[in-house]
Amino acid sequence: PVSFGENWYSKVYAGHHLMKTLISVGTGGHPIVSVLISLYNYKKYIENTLESVAQQTLKNIELIICNDCSTDGGEKIAISWIKKNKKRFCYASLIENDINSGLPATRNISISCAHAPYIFILDADNFIFPSCLEKHTATLQEAGDDVAFAYSQRLVFNDQNPSDCSLENLPDWDIPLLSLGNYIDAMVMHKADILRQVGGYTVEPPFDRLGLEDYELWFKYMEAGFRGIKLHQPLIAYRVHQSSMLRTTTLHKESLIRQALKNRYPHYFNGN
């Protein structure tokens, strides 16, 4: 299934890099949701993340993992896991970039491969609760044409002490509030056709390597007349740890990213 959407891929993937398929298995059929996982040096967490996908109450799932040239062997764990769980999915694939390309470009190549009408973005160091995909899908199936994606409340837990956790009561979709800062996690479910319509994730600097590429995507949706919708129960779990991209990169460059957003979407930041 990983040849789907090549023309779209050529437009939104940075440079002229290539990817290869390391494994592609499954039972076939028509997936309802494509779960996309970008993998880079999360060997420690990837199996836990994948198990949370296998335990979903939704049946027809496509799983696409894109390895962005990990150096810790995490892709080997993912391949082994896929072989053991291949009957769980319509399609389960592990693809790999030829060079390290950054999170937005890696997500875009996965989007180009997805077959389902809904796409769920899952970080390789986090996990989702069993009813996550089913409830997100139901919400989007009932939503209006102006709704591009659905997001949920989230559980935040400490990797060193999992009992140290808290539920976050995230706000509803609110454009003025979003201009003050991002409160929506990257782990959301998109309508695939709308996500492709707006061009996926931006791969130009500074959004290609500094994080908050999801934050920039919300503004792309706004510009196109779309919005997000919130589910009021916690369906995702966010892991706090020292090697996360948020802690190693994004927090140190947040002012630079915010200025780039103001430059690109000035009418949303008047007075902020």
Short mmCIF file of C-alpha atoms in Angstrom, two decimals:
data_model
loop_
_atom_site.label_atom_id
_atom_site.label_comp_id
_atom_site.label_asym_id
_atom_site.label_seq_id
_atom_site.Cartn_x
_atom_site.Cartn_y
_atom_site.Cartn_z
CA PRO A 1 0.00 0.00 0.00
CA VAL A 2 2.92 2.42 0.32
CA SER A 3 2.84 3.68 -3.27
CA PHE A 4 -0.42 5.57 -2.71
CA GLY A 5 -0.36 9.34 -3.19
CA GLU A 6 3.00 9.72 -4.92
CA ASN A 7 2.07 12.98 -6.70
CA TRP A 8 0.95 14.57 -3.46
CA TYR A 9 4.09 13.28 -1.74
CA SER A 10 6.36 14.88 -4.30
CA LYS A 11 4.87 18.30 -3.49
CA VAL A 12 5.06 18.21 0.29
CA TYR A 13 8.17 16.17 1.09
CA ALA A 14 11.29 18.28 1.52
CA GLY A 15 13.95 17.85 -1.14
CA HIS A 16 14.24 14.80 -3.36
CA HIS A 17 14.85 12.17 -0.73
CA LEU A 18 13.68 8.60 -1.09
CA MET A 19 12.10 6.11 1.23
CA LYS A 20 12.06 2.35 1.21
CA THR A 21 9.66 -0.23 2.59
CA LEU A 22 11.19 -2.51 5.22
CA ILE A 23 8.02 -4.54 5.83
CA SER A 24 4.42 -4.40 4.63
CA VAL A 25 1.91 -7.04 5.77
CA GLY A 26 -1.72 -7.34 6.85
CA THR A 27 -5.06 -8.95 6.13
CA GLY A 28 -6.17 -6.49 3.44
CA GLY A 29 -9.53 -4.80 3.24
CA HIS A 30 -10.60 -1.21 3.76
CA PRO A 31 -9.18 0.55 6.81
CA ILE A 32 -11.23 3.22 8.53
CA VAL A 33 -8.27 4.89 10.22
CA SER A 34 -4.59 5.08 9.31
CA VAL A 35 -2.40 5.44 12.42
CA LEU A 36 0.84 7.20 11.55
CA ILE A 37 3.89 6.95 13.81
CA SER A 38 7.16 8.79 13.15
CA LEU A 39 10.06 6.92 14.74
CA TYR A 40 13.40 8.44 15.67
CA ASN A 41 15.45 6.95 18.50
CA TYR A 42 12.55 5.86 20.68
CA LYS A 43 13.55 2.22 20.99
CA LYS A 44 12.66 2.39 24.67
CA TYR A 45 9.03 3.35 24.05
CA ILE A 46 7.93 2.12 20.62
CA GLU A 47 6.62 -1.30 21.67
CA ASN A 48 4.40 0.21 24.36
CA THR A 49 3.06 2.67 21.79
CA LEU A 50 2.33 -0.08 19.28
CA GLU A 51 0.57 -2.22 21.87
CA SER A 52 -1.83 0.64 22.54
CA VAL A 53 -2.75 0.64 18.83
CA ALA A 54 -3.30 -3.12 18.77
CA GLN A 55 -5.62 -2.85 21.77
CA GLN A 56 -8.02 -0.44 20.08
CA THR A 57 -11.73 -1.29 20.02
CA LEU A 58 -11.85 -0.13 16.39
CA LYS A 59 -11.19 -3.08 14.08
CA ASN A 60 -10.22 -1.84 10.63
CA ILE A 61 -6.89 -0.07 11.15
CA GLU A 62 -3.92 0.68 8.94
CA LEU A 63 -0.59 1.15 10.73
CA ILE A 64 2.25 3.07 9.08
CA ILE A 65 5.54 3.63 10.91
CA CYS A 66 8.12 5.86 9.22
CA ASN A 67 11.64 5.49 10.59
CA ASP A 68 13.61 8.71 10.23
CA CYS A 69 17.04 7.03 10.31
CA SER A 70 17.07 5.99 13.96
CA THR A 71 20.47 5.11 15.36
CA ASP A 72 19.27 3.06 18.36
CA GLY A 73 17.79 0.09 16.49
CA GLY A 74 14.19 0.99 17.25
CA GLU A 75 13.14 0.00 13.74
CA LYS A 76 14.19 -3.60 14.45
CA ILE A 77 11.84 -3.74 17.43
CA ALA A 78 9.06 -2.31 15.28
CA ILE A 79 9.63 -4.89 12.53
CA SER A 80 9.57 -7.74 15.03
CA TRP A 81 6.37 -6.41 16.57
CA ILE A 82 4.66 -6.02 13.19
CA LYS A 83 5.49 -9.63 12.27
CA LYS A 84 3.88 -10.85 15.49
CA ASN A 85 0.78 -8.69 15.09
CA LYS A 86 0.27 -8.63 11.32
CA LYS A 87 -3.20 -10.23 11.53
CA ARG A 88 -4.44 -7.33 13.65
CA PHE A 89 -4.27 -4.78 10.81
CA CYS A 90 -5.61 -4.30 7.31
CA TYR A 91 -2.12 -3.09 6.49
CA ALA A 92 0.93 -2.70 8.71
CA SER A 93 4.01 -1.11 7.17
CA LEU A 94 7.39 0.14 8.28
CA ILE A 95 8.97 2.55 5.84
CA GLU A 96 12.28 4.38 6.19
CA ASN A 97 13.72 7.67 4.95
CA ASP A 98 17.05 7.50 3.14
CA ILE A 99 18.35 10.44 5.23
CA ASN A 100 17.18 12.03 8.47
CA SER A 101 14.51 14.47 7.32
CA GLY A 102 12.78 15.87 10.39
CA LEU A 103 9.33 15.32 11.82
CA PRO A 104 7.14 17.32 9.37
CA ALA A 105 8.64 15.69 6.28
CA THR A 106 8.46 12.26 7.91
CA ARG A 107 4.80 12.75 8.73
CA ASN A 108 4.07 13.92 5.19
CA ILE A 109 5.54 10.81 3.59
CA SER A 110 3.37 8.71 5.91
CA ILE A 111 0.32 10.75 4.95
CA SER A 112 1.06 10.08 1.30
CA CYS A 113 0.97 6.34 2.02
CA ALA A 114 -2.28 6.29 4.03
CA HIS A 115 -5.40 4.67 2.55
CA ALA A 116 -8.04 5.40 5.20
CA PRO A 117 -10.43 8.39 5.23
CA TYR A 118 -9.18 9.31 8.70
CA ILE A 119 -5.60 9.76 9.86
CA PHE A 120 -4.47 9.62 13.47
CA ILE A 121 -1.06 11.05 14.38
CA LEU A 122 0.62 9.13 17.21
CA ASP A 123 3.97 10.03 18.75
CA ALA A 124 6.34 7.09 19.19
CA ASP A 125 6.89 7.84 22.89
CA ASN A 126 3.21 8.17 23.87
CA PHE A 127 0.15 5.92 23.81
CA ILE A 128 -3.62 5.96 23.32
CA PHE A 129 -6.44 4.44 25.35
CA PRO A 130 -8.49 1.55 23.87
CA SER A 131 -11.51 3.56 22.71
CA CYS A 132 -9.45 6.43 21.29
CA LEU A 133 -9.75 5.67 17.58
CA GLU A 134 -13.37 4.56 17.75
CA LYS A 135 -14.51 7.72 19.56
CA HIS A 136 -12.50 10.08 17.39
CA THR A 137 -13.89 8.43 14.26
CA ALA A 138 -17.48 8.67 15.49
CA THR A 139 -16.99 12.36 16.27
CA LEU A 140 -15.64 13.16 12.81
CA GLN A 141 -18.31 11.11 11.06
CA GLU A 142 -20.95 13.27 12.71
CA ALA A 143 -19.08 16.58 12.37
CA GLY A 144 -19.81 19.29 9.82
CA ASP A 145 -17.86 19.88 6.65
CA ASP A 146 -15.92 22.71 8.30
CA VAL A 147 -14.36 20.35 10.86
CA ALA A 148 -10.90 19.16 9.79
CA PHE A 149 -9.81 17.26 12.89
CA ALA A 150 -10.78 16.06 16.35
CA TYR A 151 -8.70 16.20 19.51
CA SER A 152 -9.25 14.97 23.05
CA GLN A 153 -8.30 15.71 26.60
CA ARG A 154 -5.05 14.06 27.63
CA LEU A 155 -3.38 12.34 30.53
CA VAL A 156 0.13 13.61 31.28
CA PHE A 157 2.46 11.28 33.16
CA ASN A 158 6.07 11.25 34.26
CA ASP A 159 8.26 8.59 32.67
CA GLN A 160 10.32 8.23 35.84
CA ASN A 161 7.23 7.91 38.04
CA PRO A 162 4.07 6.87 36.10
CA SER A 163 1.94 7.38 39.21
CA ASP A 164 2.81 11.06 38.93
CA CYS A 165 0.11 11.95 36.44
CA SER A 166 -2.60 14.52 35.84
CA LEU A 167 -5.59 15.09 33.58
CA GLU A 168 -5.50 18.22 31.48
CA ASN A 169 -8.77 20.04 30.83
CA LEU A 170 -7.90 21.46 27.42
CA PRO A 171 -9.98 24.35 26.04
CA ASP A 172 -12.40 24.06 23.15
CA TRP A 173 -11.33 25.28 19.72
CA ASP A 174 -10.88 29.03 20.06
CA ILE A 175 -8.90 31.07 17.52
CA PRO A 176 -8.03 34.07 19.77
CA LEU A 177 -6.94 31.67 22.50
CA LEU A 178 -4.78 29.66 20.07
CA SER A 179 -3.01 32.85 19.03
CA LEU A 180 -1.74 33.08 22.62
CA GLY A 181 -0.22 29.59 22.57
CA ASN A 182 -0.78 26.01 21.48
CA TYR A 183 -2.95 23.93 23.79
CA ILE A 184 -3.82 21.12 21.33
CA ASP A 185 -1.62 18.04 21.34
CA ALA A 186 -0.20 16.75 18.06
CA MET A 187 -2.02 13.44 18.65
CA VAL A 188 -5.27 14.20 16.82
CA MET A 189 -7.43 12.56 14.16
CA HIS A 190 -7.65 14.33 10.79
CA LYS A 191 -10.00 13.98 7.87
CA ALA A 192 -7.44 12.73 5.37
CA ASP A 193 -8.79 14.62 2.37
CA ILE A 194 -8.71 17.97 4.21
CA LEU A 195 -5.25 17.32 5.62
CA ARG A 196 -3.97 16.74 2.10
CA GLN A 197 -5.94 19.73 0.79
CA VAL A 198 -4.02 22.15 3.03
CA GLY A 199 -0.70 20.54 2.12
CA GLY A 200 0.03 18.52 5.23
CA TYR A 201 2.77 19.74 7.54
CA THR A 202 5.00 22.65 6.55
CA VAL A 203 8.53 21.48 5.78
CA GLU A 204 10.20 24.87 5.30
CA PRO A 205 12.41 26.32 8.07
CA PRO A 206 11.98 26.97 10.92
CA PHE A 207 9.09 24.51 11.18
CA ASP A 208 11.08 21.60 9.73
CA ARG A 209 13.31 20.98 12.75
CA LEU A 210 12.19 23.05 15.72
CA GLY A 211 8.88 21.46 16.70
CA LEU A 212 5.36 22.90 16.97
CA GLU A 213 4.71 21.90 13.35
CA ASP A 214 1.26 20.85 14.57
CA TYR A 215 0.67 24.36 15.94
CA GLU A 216 1.43 25.81 12.52
CA LEU A 217 -0.98 23.30 10.97
CA TRP A 218 -3.86 24.68 13.05
CA PHE A 219 -3.30 28.07 11.41
CA LYS A 220 -3.25 26.47 7.96
CA TYR A 221 -6.64 25.00 8.77
CA MET A 222 -7.90 28.40 9.96
CA GLU A 223 -6.74 30.04 6.73
CA ALA A 224 -8.65 27.46 4.70
CA GLY A 225 -11.84 27.91 6.76
CA PHE A 226 -11.60 24.75 8.83
CA ARG A 227 -11.56 24.12 12.57
CA GLY A 228 -10.96 21.43 15.17
CA ILE A 229 -13.48 19.87 17.54
CA LYS A 230 -12.81 18.58 21.06
CA LEU A 231 -13.79 15.31 22.70
CA HIS A 232 -14.34 15.83 26.40
CA GLN A 233 -12.79 12.60 27.67
CA PRO A 234 -9.03 11.83 27.95
CA LEU A 235 -8.14 9.44 25.15
CA ILE A 236 -4.40 10.05 24.77
CA ALA A 237 -1.46 9.81 27.17
CA TYR A 238 1.53 12.12 26.97
CA ARG A 239 4.84 10.97 28.41
CA VAL A 240 7.08 13.58 30.07
CA HIS A 241 10.76 12.62 29.70
CA GLN A 242 14.08 14.36 29.21
CA SER A 243 14.72 13.13 25.65
CA SER A 244 11.44 14.38 24.18
CA MET A 245 11.62 16.86 21.30
CA LEU A 246 9.68 19.36 23.39
CA ARG A 247 12.38 19.43 26.07
CA THR A 248 15.47 19.08 23.87
CA THR A 249 14.48 21.50 21.10
CA THR A 250 11.10 23.21 21.12
CA LEU A 251 11.19 24.90 24.53
CA HIS A 252 14.56 26.47 23.67
CA LYS A 253 13.33 27.81 20.32
CA GLU A 254 9.72 28.72 21.17
CA SER A 255 10.22 32.45 20.68
CA LEU A 256 11.72 31.86 17.23
CA ILE A 257 8.81 29.63 16.22
CA ARG A 258 6.25 32.11 17.55
CA GLN A 259 7.84 34.92 15.55
CA ALA A 260 7.74 32.75 12.42
CA LEU A 261 4.02 32.18 13.00
CA LYS A 262 3.44 35.92 13.44
CA ASN A 263 5.27 36.58 10.17
CA ARG A 264 3.25 33.98 8.29
CA TYR A 265 -0.16 34.65 9.86
CA PRO A 266 0.02 38.27 11.12
CA HIS A 267 -3.77 38.84 11.18
CA TYR A 268 -4.16 36.22 13.93
CA PHE A 269 -1.59 37.87 16.20
CA ASN A 270 -2.68 41.50 16.22
CA GLY A 271 -2.14 42.79 19.72
CA ASN A 272 -0.48 39.55 20.94
#
